[in-house]
Every structure is written in C-alpha cells, then in structure tokens.
Short mmCIF file of C-alpha atoms in Angstrom, two decimals:
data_model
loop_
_atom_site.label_atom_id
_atom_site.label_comp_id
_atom_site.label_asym_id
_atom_site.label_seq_id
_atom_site.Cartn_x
_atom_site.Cartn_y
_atom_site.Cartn_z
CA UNK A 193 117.11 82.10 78.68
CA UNK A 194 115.08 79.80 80.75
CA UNK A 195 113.77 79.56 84.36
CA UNK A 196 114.12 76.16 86.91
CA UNK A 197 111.42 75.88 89.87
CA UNK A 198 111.53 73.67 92.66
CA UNK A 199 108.58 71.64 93.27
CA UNK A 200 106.99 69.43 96.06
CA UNK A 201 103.59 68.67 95.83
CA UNK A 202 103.20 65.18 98.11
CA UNK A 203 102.44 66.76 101.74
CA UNK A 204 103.68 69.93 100.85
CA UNK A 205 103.32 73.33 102.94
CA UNK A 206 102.80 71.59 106.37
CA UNK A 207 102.98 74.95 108.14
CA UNK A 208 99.37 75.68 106.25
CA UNK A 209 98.34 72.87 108.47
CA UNK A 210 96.18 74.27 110.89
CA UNK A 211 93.68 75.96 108.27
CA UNK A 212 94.10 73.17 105.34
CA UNK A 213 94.49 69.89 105.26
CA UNK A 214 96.64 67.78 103.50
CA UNK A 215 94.61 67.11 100.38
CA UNK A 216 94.14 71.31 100.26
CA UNK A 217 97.44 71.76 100.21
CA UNK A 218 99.13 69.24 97.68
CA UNK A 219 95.73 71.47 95.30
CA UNK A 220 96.87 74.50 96.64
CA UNK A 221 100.62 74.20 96.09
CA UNK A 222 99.39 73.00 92.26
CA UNK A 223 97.35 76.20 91.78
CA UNK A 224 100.82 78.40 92.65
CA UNK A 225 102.86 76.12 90.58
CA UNK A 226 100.32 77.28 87.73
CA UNK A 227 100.30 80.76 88.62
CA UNK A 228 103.92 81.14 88.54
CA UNK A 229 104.53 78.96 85.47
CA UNK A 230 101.72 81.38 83.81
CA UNK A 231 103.79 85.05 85.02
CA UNK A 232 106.95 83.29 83.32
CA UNK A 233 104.94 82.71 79.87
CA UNK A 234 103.33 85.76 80.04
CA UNK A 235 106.87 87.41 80.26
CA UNK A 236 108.28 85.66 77.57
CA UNK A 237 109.68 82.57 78.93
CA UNK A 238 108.91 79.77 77.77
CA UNK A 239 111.91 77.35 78.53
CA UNK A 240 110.53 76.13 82.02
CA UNK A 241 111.76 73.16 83.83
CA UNK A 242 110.05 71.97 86.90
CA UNK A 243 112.94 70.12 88.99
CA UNK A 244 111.07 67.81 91.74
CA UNK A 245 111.65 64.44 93.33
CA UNK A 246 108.96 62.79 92.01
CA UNK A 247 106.92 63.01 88.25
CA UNK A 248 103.71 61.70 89.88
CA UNK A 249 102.86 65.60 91.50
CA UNK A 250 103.29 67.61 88.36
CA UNK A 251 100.33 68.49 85.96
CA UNK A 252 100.64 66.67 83.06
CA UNK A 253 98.88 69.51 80.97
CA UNK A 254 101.90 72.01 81.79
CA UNK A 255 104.22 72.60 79.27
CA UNK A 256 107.26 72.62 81.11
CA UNK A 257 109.89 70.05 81.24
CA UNK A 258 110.50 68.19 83.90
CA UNK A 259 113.76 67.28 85.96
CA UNK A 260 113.64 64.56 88.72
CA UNK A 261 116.43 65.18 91.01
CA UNK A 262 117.72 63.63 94.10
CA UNK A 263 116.42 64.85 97.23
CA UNK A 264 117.84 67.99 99.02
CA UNK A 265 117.16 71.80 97.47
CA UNK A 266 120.68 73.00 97.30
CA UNK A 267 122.15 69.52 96.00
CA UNK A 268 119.83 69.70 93.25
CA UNK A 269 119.84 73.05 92.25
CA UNK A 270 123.42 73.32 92.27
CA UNK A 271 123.66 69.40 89.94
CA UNK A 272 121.10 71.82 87.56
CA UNK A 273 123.18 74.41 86.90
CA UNK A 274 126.01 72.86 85.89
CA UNK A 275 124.16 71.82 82.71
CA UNK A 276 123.30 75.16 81.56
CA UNK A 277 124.68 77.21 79.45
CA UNK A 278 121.95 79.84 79.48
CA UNK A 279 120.55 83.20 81.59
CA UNK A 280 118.62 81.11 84.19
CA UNK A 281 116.09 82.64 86.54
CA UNK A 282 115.46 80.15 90.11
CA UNK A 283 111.88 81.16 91.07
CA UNK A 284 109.91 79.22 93.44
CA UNK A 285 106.84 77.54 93.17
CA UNK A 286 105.12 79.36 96.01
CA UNK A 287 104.87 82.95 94.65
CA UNK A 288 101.44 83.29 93.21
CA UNK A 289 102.19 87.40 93.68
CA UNK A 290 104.79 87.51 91.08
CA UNK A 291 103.98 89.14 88.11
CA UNK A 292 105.30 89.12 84.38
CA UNK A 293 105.64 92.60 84.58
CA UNK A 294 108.43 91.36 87.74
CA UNK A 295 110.12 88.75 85.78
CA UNK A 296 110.58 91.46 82.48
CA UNK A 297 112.45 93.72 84.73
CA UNK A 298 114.53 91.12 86.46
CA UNK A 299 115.47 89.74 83.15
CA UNK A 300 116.09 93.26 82.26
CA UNK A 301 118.91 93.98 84.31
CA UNK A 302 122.41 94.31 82.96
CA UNK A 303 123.96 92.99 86.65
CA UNK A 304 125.62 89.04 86.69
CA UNK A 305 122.95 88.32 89.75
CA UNK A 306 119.62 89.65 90.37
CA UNK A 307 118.63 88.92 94.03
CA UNK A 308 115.02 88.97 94.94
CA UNK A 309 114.43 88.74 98.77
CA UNK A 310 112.03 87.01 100.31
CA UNK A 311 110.52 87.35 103.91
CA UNK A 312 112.79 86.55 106.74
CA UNK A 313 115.99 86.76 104.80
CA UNK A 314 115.18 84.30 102.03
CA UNK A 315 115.78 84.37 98.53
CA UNK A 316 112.47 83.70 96.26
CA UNK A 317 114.03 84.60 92.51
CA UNK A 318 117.85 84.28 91.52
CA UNK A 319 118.75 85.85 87.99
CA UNK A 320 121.98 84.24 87.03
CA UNK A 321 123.69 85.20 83.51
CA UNK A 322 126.16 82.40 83.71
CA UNK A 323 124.64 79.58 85.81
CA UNK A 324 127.88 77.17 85.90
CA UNK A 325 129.55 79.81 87.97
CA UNK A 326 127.17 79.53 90.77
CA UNK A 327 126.52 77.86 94.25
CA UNK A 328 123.21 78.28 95.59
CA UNK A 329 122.90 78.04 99.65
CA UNK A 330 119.17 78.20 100.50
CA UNK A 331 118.06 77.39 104.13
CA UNK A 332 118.73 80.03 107.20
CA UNK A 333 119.63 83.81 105.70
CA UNK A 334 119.90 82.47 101.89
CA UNK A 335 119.71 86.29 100.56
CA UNK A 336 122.66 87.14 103.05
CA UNK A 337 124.41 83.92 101.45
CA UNK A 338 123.85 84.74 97.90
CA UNK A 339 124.82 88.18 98.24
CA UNK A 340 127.88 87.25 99.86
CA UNK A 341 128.90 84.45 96.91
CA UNK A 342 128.20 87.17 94.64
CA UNK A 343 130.45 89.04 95.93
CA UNK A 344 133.18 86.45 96.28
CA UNK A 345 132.95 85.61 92.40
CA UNK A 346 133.45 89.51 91.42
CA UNK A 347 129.86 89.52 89.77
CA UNK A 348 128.00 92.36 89.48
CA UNK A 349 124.52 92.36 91.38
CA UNK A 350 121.56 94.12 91.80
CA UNK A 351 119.00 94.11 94.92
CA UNK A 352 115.29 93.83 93.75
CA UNK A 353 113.30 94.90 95.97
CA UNK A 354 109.78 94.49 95.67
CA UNK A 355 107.09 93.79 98.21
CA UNK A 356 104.33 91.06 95.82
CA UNK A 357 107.78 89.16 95.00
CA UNK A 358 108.94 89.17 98.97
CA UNK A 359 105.60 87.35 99.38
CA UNK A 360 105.97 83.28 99.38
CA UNK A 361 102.52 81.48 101.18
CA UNK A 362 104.65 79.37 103.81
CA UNK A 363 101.92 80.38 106.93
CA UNK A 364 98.37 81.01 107.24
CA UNK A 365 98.95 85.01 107.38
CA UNK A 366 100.54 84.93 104.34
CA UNK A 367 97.30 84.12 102.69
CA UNK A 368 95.78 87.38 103.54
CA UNK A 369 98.64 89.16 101.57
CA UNK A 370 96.83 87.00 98.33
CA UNK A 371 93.29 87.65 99.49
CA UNK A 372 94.16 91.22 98.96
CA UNK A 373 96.78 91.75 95.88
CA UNK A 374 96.88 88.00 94.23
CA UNK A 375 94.71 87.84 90.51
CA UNK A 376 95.68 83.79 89.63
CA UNK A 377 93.75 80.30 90.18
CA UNK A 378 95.47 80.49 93.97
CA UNK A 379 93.42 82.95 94.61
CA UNK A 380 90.40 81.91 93.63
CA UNK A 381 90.95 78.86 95.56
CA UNK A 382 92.18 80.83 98.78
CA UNK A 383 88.93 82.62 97.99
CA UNK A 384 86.57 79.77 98.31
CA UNK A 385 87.60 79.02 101.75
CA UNK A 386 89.04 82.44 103.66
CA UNK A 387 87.96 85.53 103.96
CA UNK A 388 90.35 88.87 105.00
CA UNK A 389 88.40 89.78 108.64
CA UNK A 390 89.51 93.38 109.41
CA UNK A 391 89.65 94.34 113.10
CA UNK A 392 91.88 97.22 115.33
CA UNK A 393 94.76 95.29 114.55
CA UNK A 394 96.29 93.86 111.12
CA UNK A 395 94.27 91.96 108.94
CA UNK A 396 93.62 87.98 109.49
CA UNK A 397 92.00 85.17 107.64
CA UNK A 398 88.66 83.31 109.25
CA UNK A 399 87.78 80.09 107.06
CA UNK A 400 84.11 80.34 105.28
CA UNK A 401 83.09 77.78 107.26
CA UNK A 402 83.51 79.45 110.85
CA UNK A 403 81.59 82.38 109.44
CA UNK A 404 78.63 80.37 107.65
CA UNK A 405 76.71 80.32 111.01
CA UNK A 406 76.36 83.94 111.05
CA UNK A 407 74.70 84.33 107.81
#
C-alpha cells in the first residue's frame, strides 16, 4: 500500500495569519508535513508521495516521492488515483496529531473506504482499497460527500472516529489542541512562540512575546 498527501508550502495557512507571519507559516506547514510523513513510517508505510504544485517547497531530505500536479485539490487527487493500483491512504499534510498507532488501525480495517472526519464536516484521511474506483470531492461537507460516493459505488465503509485525527491546524485555536496532545517538531515549534493561557472559559493561545513583559 502507499499513502498520497497534498502539499502547499508557498503562503500556505493564511488563516494562521494574525499570530504568524508568512515566513512562520511556509516553516510551520514544513514541520507538519514532517510529522505526518514520520506517523506514516512509523506505521509501516513507506511508499509516500507528496503531490504539490511546485518541487521548490518540499524538503529535499524526505524520502518521499514527489508528484507535481496541476493546480486544484480534487483535479489532482482524482488524475492520482487513476494510476494506482494499490490500498492508498489520502492524509493531509496538516495533521501533526495523527499517530502511527491511527494509521495501523485504519489500514487495519477490512471495509472498501475508511472515512476519517475532520472538523466542520471535512475529511482529513481516506483509506481506499481500490483507488481507480474513486472520486474524491473535498471543499464544503467533503465527509458528507465521500460517504455518500461510497455508498453509490456499493463499497463497504467504516466511520473512524477519533478526536487527535479530527484535528487539522487551519486557525489559531487549533494550535492549543497541539500545545496540549501534539509530541512532533510542530510542536516544538508551536512551543517556542505560544503558550496554552487557561482562564473561566476554554483554553486560548497568547504568543511568548505578549507575555515576556510580565516576567
């Protein structure tokens, strides 16, 4: 089997905007890419492409291989997987929450699809057993749609429901989720400017900096 990820590193994650900037973000988005690409080893994986736009924004050190694809998610996603002939897991790059111990029980599954939701009605991790049979339709309620092609191809599927691998960093509260449960080089670098500030209400992130003049 293998596993595809989506990547955009050049002025990626503009909704992080007000608490990086842009330089933070293209390292930031890196760091996830390398977190993710680490849980897939770690399970076993080791057939890894990295389908982006552009070969200039992915670490030459990786040892993945790398796909450039025309622009648009779904358009290249869906050119991908008519060219394999494999299991393929879709993960995305921004799930630095996922771990191996996630992707062995995905893979695990006997079902044709294994849907993992993300926030909002997303889709963070398709398990497909036989990719050429399937359309992908991220954007708006993707889970919704990829239940519901699921269901029009008479595959089997399974739900898998699991609140680190609901967690993509898309906005600024998202990084307190990884303040508190992430273990990977996003972390560390979420660490070095953010800390979780606890209050009567939920818990929120206050940059270093704002709290330096204090100490």
């Amino acid at each position: 089997m293998r596993a595809v990820i989506p990547y955009k590193k050049e002025n990626a994650k503009s909704r992080l905007s007000p608490v990086l900037s842009q330089n933070e973000r293209e390292e930031f988005v890196e760091l996830m890419l390398r977190d993710v690409v680490s849980s897939l080893n770690s399970a076993g994986i080791t057939e890894i492409d990295i389908l982006t736009t552009s070969s200039e924004g992915v670490p030459e050190d990786l040892d993945v291989n790398l796909i450039v694809a025309d622009p648009g998610l779904n358009t290249s996603i869906n050119s991908y997987l008519q060219n394999v002939d494999e299991p393929t897991m879709i993960i995305m790059a921004d799930l630095p929450l996922v771990r191996s111990s996630h992707i062995k029980k995905i893979v695990s599954y006997p079902e044709d699809i294994v849907i993992v939701p993300g926030k909002g009605g997303g889709t963070n991790i398709l398990f497909i057993r036989q990719p050429k049979d399937f359309t992908v339709k991220y954007h708006g309620c993707s889970f919704i749609s990829h239940y519901e092609i699921t269901e029009d191809l008479g595959k089997s599927r399974r739900v898998f429901d699991s609140f680190l691998a609901s967690i993509d960093i898309d906005e600024p509260h998202d990084i307190v989720e990884l303040l508190l449960y992430g273990n990977g080089l996003s972390k560390e670098y979420a660490e070095k400017r953010f800390c979780a500030e606890t209050g009567k209400g939920r818990v929120k992130i206050s940059p270093l900096s704002k709290l330096s003049g204090f100490i």
